[in-house]
Coordinates of C-alpha atoms and ligand atoms in Angstrom, one line a residue:
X126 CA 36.9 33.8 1.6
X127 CA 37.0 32.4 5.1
X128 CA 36.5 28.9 4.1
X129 CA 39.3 26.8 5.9
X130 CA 39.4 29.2 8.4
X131 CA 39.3 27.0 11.7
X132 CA 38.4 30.0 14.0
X133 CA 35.9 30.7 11.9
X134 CA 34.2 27.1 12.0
X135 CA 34.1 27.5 16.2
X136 CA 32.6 30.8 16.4
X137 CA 29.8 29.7 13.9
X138 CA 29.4 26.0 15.4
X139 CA 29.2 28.0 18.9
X140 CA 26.8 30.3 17.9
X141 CA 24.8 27.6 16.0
X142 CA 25.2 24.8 19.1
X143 CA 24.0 27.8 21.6
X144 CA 21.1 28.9 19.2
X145 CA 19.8 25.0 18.7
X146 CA 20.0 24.5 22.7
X147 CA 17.8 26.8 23.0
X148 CA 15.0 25.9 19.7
X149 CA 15.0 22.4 21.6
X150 CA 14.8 24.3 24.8
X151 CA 11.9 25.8 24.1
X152 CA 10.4 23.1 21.8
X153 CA 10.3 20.4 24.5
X154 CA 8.8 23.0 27.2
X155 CA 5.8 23.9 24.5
X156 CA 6.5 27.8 24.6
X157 CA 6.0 27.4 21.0
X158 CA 3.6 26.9 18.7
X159 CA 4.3 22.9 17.4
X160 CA 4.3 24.4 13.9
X161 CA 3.2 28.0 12.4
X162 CA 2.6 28.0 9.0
X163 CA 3.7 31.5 6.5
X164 CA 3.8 31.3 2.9
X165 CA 7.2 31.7 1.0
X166 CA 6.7 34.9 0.5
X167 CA 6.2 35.7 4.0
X168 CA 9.4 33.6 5.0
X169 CA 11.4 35.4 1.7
X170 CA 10.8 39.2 3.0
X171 CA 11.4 37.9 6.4
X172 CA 14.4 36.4 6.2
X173 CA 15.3 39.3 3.4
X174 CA 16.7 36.0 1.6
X175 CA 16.9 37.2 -2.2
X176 CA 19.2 39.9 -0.8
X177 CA 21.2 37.6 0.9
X178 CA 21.5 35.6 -2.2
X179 CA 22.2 38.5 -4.5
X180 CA 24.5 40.0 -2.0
X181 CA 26.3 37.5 0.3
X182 CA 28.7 38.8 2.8
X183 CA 26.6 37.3 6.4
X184 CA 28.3 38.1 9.6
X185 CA 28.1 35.9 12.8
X186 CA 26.0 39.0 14.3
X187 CA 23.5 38.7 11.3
X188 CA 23.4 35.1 11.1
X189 CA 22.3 35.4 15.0
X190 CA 19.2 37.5 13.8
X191 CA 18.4 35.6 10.5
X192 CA 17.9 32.2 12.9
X193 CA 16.3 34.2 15.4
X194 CA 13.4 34.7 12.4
X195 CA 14.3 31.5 10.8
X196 CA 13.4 28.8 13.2
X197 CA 9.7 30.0 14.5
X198 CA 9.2 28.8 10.6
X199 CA 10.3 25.5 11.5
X200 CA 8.4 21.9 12.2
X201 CA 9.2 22.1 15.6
X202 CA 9.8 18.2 15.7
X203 CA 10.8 18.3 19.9
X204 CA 7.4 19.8 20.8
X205 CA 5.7 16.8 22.6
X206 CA 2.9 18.0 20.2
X207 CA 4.4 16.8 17.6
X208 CA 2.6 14.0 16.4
X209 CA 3.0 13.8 12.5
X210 CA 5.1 12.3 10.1
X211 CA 7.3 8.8 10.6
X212 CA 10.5 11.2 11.1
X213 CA 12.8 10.7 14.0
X214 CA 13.2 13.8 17.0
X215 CA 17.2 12.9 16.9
X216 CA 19.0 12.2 20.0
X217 CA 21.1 15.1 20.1
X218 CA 24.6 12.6 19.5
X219 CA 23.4 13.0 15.8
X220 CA 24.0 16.1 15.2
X221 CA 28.5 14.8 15.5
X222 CA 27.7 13.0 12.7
X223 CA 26.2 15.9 10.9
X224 CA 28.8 18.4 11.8
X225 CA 31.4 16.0 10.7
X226 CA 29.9 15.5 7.5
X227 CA 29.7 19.1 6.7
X228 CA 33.1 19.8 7.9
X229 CA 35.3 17.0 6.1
X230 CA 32.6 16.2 3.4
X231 CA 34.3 13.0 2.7
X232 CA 32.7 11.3 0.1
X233 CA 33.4 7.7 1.5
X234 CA 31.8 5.4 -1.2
X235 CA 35.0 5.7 -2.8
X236 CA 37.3 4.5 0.2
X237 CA 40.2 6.3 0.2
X238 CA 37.8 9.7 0.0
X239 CA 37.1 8.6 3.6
X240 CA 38.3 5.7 5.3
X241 CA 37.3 6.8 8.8
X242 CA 33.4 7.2 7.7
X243 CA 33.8 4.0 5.5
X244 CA 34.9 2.1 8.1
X245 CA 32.0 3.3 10.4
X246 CA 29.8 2.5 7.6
X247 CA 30.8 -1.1 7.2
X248 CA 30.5 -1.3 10.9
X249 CA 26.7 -0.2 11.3
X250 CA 25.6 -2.7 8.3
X251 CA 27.1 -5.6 10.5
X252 CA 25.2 -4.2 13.4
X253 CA 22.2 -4.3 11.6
X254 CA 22.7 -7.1 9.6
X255 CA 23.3 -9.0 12.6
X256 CA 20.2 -8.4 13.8
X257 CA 18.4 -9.6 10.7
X258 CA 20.4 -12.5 11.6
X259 CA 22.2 -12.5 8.1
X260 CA 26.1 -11.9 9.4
X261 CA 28.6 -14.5 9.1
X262 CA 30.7 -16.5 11.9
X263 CA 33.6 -13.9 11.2
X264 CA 31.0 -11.2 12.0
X265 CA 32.2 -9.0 9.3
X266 CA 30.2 -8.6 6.1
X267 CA 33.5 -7.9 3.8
X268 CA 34.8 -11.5 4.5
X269 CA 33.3 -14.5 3.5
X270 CA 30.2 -14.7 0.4
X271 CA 28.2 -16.6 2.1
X272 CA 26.4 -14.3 4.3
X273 CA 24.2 -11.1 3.9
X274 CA 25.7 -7.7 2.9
X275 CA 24.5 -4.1 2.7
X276 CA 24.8 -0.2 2.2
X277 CA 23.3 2.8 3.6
X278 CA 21.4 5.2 1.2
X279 CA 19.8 8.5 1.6
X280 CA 16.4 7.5 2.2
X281 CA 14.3 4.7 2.5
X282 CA 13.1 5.6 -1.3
X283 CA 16.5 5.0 -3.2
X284 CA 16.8 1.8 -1.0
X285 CA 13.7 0.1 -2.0
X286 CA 14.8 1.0 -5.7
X287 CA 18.3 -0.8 -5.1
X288 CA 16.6 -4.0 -3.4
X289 CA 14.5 -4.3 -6.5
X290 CA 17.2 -3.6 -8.7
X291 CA 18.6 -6.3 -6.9
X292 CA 15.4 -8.6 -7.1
X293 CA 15.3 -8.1 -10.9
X294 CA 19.1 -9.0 -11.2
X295 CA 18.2 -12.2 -9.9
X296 CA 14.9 -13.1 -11.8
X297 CA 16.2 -11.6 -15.4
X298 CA 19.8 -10.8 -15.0
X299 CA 20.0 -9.7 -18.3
X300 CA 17.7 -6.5 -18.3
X301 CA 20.8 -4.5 -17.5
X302 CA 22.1 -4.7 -20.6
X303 CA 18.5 -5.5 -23.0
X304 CA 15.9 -3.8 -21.2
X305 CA 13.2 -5.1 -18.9
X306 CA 10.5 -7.4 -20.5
X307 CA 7.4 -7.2 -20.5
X308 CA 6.7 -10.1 -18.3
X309 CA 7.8 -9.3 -14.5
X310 CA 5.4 -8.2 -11.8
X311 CA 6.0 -7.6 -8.3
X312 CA 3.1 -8.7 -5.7
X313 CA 2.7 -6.2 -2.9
X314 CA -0.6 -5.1 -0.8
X315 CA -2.0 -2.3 -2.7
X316 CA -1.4 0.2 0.6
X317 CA 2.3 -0.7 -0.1
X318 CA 4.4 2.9 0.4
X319 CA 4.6 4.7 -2.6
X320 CA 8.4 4.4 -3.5
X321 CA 7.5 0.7 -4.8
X322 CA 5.3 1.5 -7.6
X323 CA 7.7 4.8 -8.3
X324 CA 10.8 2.2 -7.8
X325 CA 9.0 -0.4 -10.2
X326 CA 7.9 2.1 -13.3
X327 CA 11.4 3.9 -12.8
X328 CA 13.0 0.6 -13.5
X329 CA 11.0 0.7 -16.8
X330 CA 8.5 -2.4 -16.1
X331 CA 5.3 -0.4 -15.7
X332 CA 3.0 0.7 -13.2
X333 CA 0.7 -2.9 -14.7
X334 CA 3.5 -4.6 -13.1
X335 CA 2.6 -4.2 -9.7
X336 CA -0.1 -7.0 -8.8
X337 CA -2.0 -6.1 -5.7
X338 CA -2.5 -8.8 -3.1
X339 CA -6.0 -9.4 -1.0
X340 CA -6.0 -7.6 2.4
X341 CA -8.4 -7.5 5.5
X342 CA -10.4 -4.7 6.5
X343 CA -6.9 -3.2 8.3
X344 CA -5.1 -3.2 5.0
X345 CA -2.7 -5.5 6.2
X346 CA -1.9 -8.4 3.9
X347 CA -3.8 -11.7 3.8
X348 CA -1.0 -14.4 3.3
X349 CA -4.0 -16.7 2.4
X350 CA -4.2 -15.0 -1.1
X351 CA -0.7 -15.4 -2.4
X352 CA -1.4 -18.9 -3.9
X353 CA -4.5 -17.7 -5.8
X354 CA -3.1 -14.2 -7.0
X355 CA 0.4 -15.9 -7.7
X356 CA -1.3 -19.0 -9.8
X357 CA -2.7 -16.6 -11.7
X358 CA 0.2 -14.5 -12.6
X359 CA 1.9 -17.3 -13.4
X360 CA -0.7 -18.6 -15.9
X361 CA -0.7 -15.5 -18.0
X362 CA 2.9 -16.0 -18.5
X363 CA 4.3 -13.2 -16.3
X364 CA 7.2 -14.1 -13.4
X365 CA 7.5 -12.6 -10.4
X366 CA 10.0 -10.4 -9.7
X367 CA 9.7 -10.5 -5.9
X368 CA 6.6 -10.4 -3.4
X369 CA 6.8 -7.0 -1.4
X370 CA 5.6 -7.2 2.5
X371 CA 5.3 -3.6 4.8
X372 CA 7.0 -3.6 8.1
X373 CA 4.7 -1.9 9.2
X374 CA 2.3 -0.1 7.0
X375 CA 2.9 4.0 6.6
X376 CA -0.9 4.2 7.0
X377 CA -1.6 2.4 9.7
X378 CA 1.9 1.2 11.4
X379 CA 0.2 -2.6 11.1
X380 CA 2.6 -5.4 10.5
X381 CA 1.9 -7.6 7.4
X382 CA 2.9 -11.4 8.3
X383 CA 6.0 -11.6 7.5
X384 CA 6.7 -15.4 8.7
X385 CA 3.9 -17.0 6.8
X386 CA 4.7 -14.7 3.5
X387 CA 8.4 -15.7 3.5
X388 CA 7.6 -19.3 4.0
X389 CA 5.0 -19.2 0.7
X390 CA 8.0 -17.5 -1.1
X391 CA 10.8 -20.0 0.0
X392 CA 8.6 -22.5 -1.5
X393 CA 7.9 -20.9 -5.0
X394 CA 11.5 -19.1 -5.3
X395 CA 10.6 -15.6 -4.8
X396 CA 12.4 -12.9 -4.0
X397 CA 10.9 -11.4 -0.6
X398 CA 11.2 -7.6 0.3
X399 CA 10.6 -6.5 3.5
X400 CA 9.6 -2.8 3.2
X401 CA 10.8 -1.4 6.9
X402 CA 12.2 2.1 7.3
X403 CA 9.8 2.5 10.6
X404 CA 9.5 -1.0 11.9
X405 CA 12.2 -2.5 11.7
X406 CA 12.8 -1.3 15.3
X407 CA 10.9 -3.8 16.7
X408 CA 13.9 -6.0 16.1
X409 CA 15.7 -4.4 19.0
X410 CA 13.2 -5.7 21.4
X411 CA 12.3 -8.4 23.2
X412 CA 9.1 -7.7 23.3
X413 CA 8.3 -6.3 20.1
X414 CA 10.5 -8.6 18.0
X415 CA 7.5 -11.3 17.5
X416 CA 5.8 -8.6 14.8
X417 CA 9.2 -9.8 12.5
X418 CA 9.1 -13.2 13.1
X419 CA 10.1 -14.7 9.8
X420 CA 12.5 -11.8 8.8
X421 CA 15.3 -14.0 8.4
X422 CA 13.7 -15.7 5.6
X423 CA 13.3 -12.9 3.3
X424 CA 15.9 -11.6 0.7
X425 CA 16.3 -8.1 1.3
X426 CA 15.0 -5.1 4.0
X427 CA 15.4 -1.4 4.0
X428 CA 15.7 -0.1 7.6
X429 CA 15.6 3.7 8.0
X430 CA 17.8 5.0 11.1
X431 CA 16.0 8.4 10.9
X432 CA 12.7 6.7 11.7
X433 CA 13.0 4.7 14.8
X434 CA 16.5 4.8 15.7
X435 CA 17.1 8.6 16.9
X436 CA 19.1 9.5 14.2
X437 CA 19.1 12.7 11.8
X438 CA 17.8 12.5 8.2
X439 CA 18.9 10.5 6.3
X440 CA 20.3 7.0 7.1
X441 CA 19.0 4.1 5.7
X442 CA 20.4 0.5 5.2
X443 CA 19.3 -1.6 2.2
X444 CA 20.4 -4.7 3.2
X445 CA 20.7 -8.4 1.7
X446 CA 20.2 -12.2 2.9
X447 CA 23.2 -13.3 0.0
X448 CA 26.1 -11.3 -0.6
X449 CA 26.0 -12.6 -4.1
X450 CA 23.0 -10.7 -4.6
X451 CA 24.3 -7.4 -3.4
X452 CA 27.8 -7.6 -5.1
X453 CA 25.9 -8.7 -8.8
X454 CA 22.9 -6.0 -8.8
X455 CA 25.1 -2.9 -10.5
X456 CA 26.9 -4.0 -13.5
X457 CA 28.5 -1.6 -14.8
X458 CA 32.2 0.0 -15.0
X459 CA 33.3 3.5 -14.8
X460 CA 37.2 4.1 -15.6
X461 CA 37.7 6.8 -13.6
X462 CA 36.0 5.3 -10.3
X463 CA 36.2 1.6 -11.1
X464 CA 40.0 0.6 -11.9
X465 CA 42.5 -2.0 -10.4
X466 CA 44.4 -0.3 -7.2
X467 CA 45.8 -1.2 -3.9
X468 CA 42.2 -1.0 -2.3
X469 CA 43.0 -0.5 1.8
X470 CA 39.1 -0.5 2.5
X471 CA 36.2 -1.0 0.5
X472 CA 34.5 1.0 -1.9
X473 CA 30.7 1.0 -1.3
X474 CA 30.6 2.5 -4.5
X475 CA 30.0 -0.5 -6.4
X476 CA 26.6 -1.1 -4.4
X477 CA 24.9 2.6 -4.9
X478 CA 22.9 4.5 -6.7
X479 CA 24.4 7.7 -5.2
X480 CA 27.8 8.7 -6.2
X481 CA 28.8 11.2 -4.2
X482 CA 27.9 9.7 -1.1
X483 CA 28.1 11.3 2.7
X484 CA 29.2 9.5 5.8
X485 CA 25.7 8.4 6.9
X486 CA 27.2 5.8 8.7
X487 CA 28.7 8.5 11.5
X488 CA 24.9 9.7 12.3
X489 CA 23.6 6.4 13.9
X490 CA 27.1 4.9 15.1
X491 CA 26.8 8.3 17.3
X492 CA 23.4 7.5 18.7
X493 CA 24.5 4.3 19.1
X494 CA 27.7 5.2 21.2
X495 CA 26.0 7.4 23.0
X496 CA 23.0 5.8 23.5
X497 CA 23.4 2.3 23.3
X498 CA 21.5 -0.5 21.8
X499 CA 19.7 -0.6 24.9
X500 CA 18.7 3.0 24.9
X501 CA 17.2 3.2 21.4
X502 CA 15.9 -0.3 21.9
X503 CA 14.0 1.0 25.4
X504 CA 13.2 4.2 23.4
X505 CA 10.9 1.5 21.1
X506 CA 9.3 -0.5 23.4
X507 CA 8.3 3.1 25.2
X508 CA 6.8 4.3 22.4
X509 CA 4.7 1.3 21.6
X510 CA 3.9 0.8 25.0
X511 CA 2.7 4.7 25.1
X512 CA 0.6 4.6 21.6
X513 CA -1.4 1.3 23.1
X514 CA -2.2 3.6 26.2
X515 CA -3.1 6.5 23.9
X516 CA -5.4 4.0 22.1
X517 CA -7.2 3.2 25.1
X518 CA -7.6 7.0 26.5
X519 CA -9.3 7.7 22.7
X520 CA -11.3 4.8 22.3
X521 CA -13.2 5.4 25.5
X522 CA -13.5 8.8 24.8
X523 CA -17.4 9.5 23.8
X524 CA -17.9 10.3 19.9
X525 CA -14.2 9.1 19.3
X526 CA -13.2 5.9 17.9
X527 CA -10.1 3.7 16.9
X528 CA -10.6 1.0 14.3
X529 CA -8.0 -1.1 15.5
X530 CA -5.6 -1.8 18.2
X531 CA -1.8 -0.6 17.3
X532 CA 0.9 -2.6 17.0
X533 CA 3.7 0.3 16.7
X534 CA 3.3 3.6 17.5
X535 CA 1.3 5.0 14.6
X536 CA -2.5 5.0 15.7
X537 CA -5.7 6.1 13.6
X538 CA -9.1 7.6 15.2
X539 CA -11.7 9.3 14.0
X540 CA -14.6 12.1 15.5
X541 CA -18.3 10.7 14.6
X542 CA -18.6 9.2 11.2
X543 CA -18.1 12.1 8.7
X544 CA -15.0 12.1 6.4
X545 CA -14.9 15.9 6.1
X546 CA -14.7 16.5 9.4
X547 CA -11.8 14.9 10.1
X548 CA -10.0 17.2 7.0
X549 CA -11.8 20.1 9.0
X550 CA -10.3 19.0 12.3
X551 CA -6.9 18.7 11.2
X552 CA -6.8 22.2 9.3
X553 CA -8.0 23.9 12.5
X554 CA -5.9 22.2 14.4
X555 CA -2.9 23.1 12.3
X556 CA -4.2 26.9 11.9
X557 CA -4.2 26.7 15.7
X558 CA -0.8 25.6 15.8
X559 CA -1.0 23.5 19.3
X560 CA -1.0 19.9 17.7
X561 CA 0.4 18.5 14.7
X562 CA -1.0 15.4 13.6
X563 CA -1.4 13.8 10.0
X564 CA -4.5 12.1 8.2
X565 CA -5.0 8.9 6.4
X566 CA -7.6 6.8 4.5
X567 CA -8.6 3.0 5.3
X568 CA -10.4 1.5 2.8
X569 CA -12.2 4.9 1.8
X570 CA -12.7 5.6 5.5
X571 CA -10.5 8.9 6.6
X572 CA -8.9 8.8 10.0
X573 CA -7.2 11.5 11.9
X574 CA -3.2 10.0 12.5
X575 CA -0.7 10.5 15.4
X576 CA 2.3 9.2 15.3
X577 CA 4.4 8.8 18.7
X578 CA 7.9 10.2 17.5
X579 CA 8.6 12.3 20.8
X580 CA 9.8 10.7 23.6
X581 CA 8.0 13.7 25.5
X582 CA 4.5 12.9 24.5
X583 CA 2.8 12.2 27.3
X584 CA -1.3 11.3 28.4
X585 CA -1.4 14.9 28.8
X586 CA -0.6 15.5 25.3
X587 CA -3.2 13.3 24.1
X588 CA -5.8 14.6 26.4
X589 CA -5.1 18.2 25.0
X590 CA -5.6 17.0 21.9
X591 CA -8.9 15.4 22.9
X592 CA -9.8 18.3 24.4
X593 CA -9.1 20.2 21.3
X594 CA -10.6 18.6 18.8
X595 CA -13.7 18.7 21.0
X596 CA -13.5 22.7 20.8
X597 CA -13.2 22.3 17.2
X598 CA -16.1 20.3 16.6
X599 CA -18.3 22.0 19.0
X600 CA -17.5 25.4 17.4
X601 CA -18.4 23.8 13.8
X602 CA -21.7 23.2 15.3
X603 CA -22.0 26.2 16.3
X604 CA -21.3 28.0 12.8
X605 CA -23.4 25.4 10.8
X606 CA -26.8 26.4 13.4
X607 CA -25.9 30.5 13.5
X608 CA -24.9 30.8 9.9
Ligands
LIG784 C1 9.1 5.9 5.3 C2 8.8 4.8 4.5 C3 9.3 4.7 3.2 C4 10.2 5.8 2.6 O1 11.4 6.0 3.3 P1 12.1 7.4 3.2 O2 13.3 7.3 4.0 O3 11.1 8.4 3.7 O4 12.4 7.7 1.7 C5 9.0 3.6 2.5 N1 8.3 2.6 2.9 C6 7.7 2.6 4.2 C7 6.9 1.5 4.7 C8 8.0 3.7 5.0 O5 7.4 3.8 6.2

């Protein structure tokens, strides 16, 4: 077994580093098809991977030709084509994190398993909580109580299930140890992501318990209905566990208003959750921050660095207004993890879900470093700036439309006015292989969706894509007079 074998580590990392130069290489010059889809099968024989499995025993020279197969099977993420899913193309600094991770596989959340990653860890969540505005005169989360705190999770999922956890703690401390009654709802626009209904009915109050809120004809959230929805919660005897509020929506990347939400809830005593893996990067900006006015006010945010910040999957913080809240939401003991010792650090432990936990931290301090605030937050503003010139190439395009201006980088349009088409677009499109793009419905409506991940997508990009879909549409026509 060559494991420990240092030699061994750079001859792989070489080959690896030299074989990823050239996948982004060739990715960001469009030499590739965006994305080319094979069934498992396909990939299996290909790849010969049940042998591998069965067999073991790869050398460097055969690990050269299984990537040389492997990554034409890949999303390629740094083809300016790329215009799908709310996932970052990382700045290649993330990839130190990564590597170090792998390498040292120091489970931190337990400190002395990895002071160095710990340390970095603590130091992100001040960065970010600092920007929330939620650090302390002593600038350091581990100090003082009265100030925010917070943790990074793998994925923006697990952190909305801790903030709740959290939220709950607070309204009914004492369902940790009895159970959750039947009596708490969340309120939360019903285009809210996913991982809050899956979040509430894991935590055992029902899928009943989540209350949709009013919206407008965008889906964003009409702070106008709060008082009616929430007066009537209250007079069937149910208390609210916490208001939820999307920053921005997955659908449409629209901002719900955060400042006039967390004002209503500051009044009533609710616990507000700002749901923000994507954009929460508006906080980086001066010009963008205005679409998070208010976010100081609310109790807890998840903020996903492998969204809008550069960094490699996964890194998200879950972080908290009042450290009370944070240190009180797990209560539990565990002998072997949880006993009295000369702690040098601090054991993030106490504040997870996860127990073995990796050094997420190291994956956007690297960006950072290398980067800079400023880089990632110019990276933002370009890509906002970008999607609102993409909006205005599409909407004057004949037989296209937008239905609204964006406010982040996520846009919507549609060809003509039938929903199959668009499903028919997009296929072709991703049998083509040229152009990756997503789709989405508003209010029953479907809508073809790019989102602007790639710093390389450019108005040429788009107006292939125009172009494109054009070809598609006119060779539907076609088929449906001929056939
Ligand atoms: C992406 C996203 C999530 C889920 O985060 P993951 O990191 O993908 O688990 C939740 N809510 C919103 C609004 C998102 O955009």
């Amino acid at each position: 077994m060559n494991n420990g074998n240092e030699n061994y580590i750079e001859q792989i990392t070489q080959l690896v580093g030299s074989k990823l130069s050239e996948y982004v290489n060739i990715s960001q010059s469009a030499e590739v098809p965006v994305i080319q889809q094979a069934s498992m099968q396909q990939i299996w024989n290909e790849l010969s991977v049940s042998s591998w499995i069965e067999n073991g025993g790869m050398r460097i020279d055969q690990l050269n030709d299984f990537l040389d197969s492997f990554f034409p099977h890949t999303m390629h993420m740094h083809h300016p084509a790329y215009m799908g899913h709310q996932v970052a193309v990382p700045h290649f600094s993330a990839v130190v994190g990564d590597m170090i991770n792998s390498v040292s596989n120091n489970p931190m959340a337990i400190y002395e398993m990895g002071p160095a990653s710990a340390a970095i860890e603590a130091a992100v969540i001040n960065w970010m909580l600092q920007k929330t505005g939620w650090l302390g005169e002593d600038k350091d989360f581990l100090g003082s109580n009265d100030q925010g705190a917070g943790v990074l999770t793998h994925g923006g999922s697990l952190a909305n299930l801790t903030a709740l956890l959290a939220a709950r703690n607070r309204v009914a401390p004492s369902s940790w140890e009895n159970g959750t009654t039947g009596d708490l709802v969340i309120l939360c626009s019903p285009s809210a992501h996913y991982s809050i209904a899956r979040a509430i009915s894991i935590m055992g109050l029902g899928s009943h318990a989540v209350v949709p809120l009013e919206v407008d004809e965008m889906e964003v959230l009409k702070a106008t209905s709060l008082r009616d929805v929430y007066d009537r919660v209250i007079s069937e005897g149910k208390r609210v566990m916490a208001v939820v509020a999307s920053a921005c929506a997955t659908s449409t990347g629209l901002y719900d208003p955060i400042d006039v939400i967390a004002d209503f809830c500051l009044e009533n005593k609710l616990w507000l959750h700002i749901d923000g893996p994507h954009g929460m990067a508006a906080i980086l900006s001066k010009n963008e921050k205005k679409l998070l006015k208010g976010i100081e006010k609310a109790d807890s945010v998840i903020w996903d660095a492998h969204k809008m910040l550069c960094t490699s999957t996964l890194c998200t913080a879950v972080l908290f207004k009042d450290k009370r809240d944070f240190n009180s939401m797990f209560q539990q003991e565990g002998s072997y993890l949880f006993h009295e010792k000369e702690n040098h650090g601090y054991d993030f432990i106490e504040h997870t879900i996860e127990c073995t936990k990796a050094g997420l931290g190291l994956k956007l301090f690297f960006v950072l470093a290398f980067l800079g605030e400023k880089g990632i937050s110019e990276f933002v503003e370009n890509q906002y700036d970008k999607t609102k010139e993409f909006h205005k190439i599409i909407s004057e395009r004949k037989n296209f439309q937008c239905p609204y201006v964006p406010q982040s980088n996520i846009l919507c349009f549609r060809y003509g006015n039938d929903n199959n088409l668009q499903l028919v677009i997009r296929e072709e499109l991703l049998r083509k292989g040229d152009y990756y793009i997503t789709l989405t419905e508003i209010r029953g409506l479907r809508y073809l969706r790019i989102v602007i991940m790639n710093p390389a997508t450019d108005k040429d990009t788009i107006y292939g894509l125009l172009k494109s879909i054009e070809e598609i549409v006119y060779d539907q026509m076609i088929d449906f007079y001929y056939y």
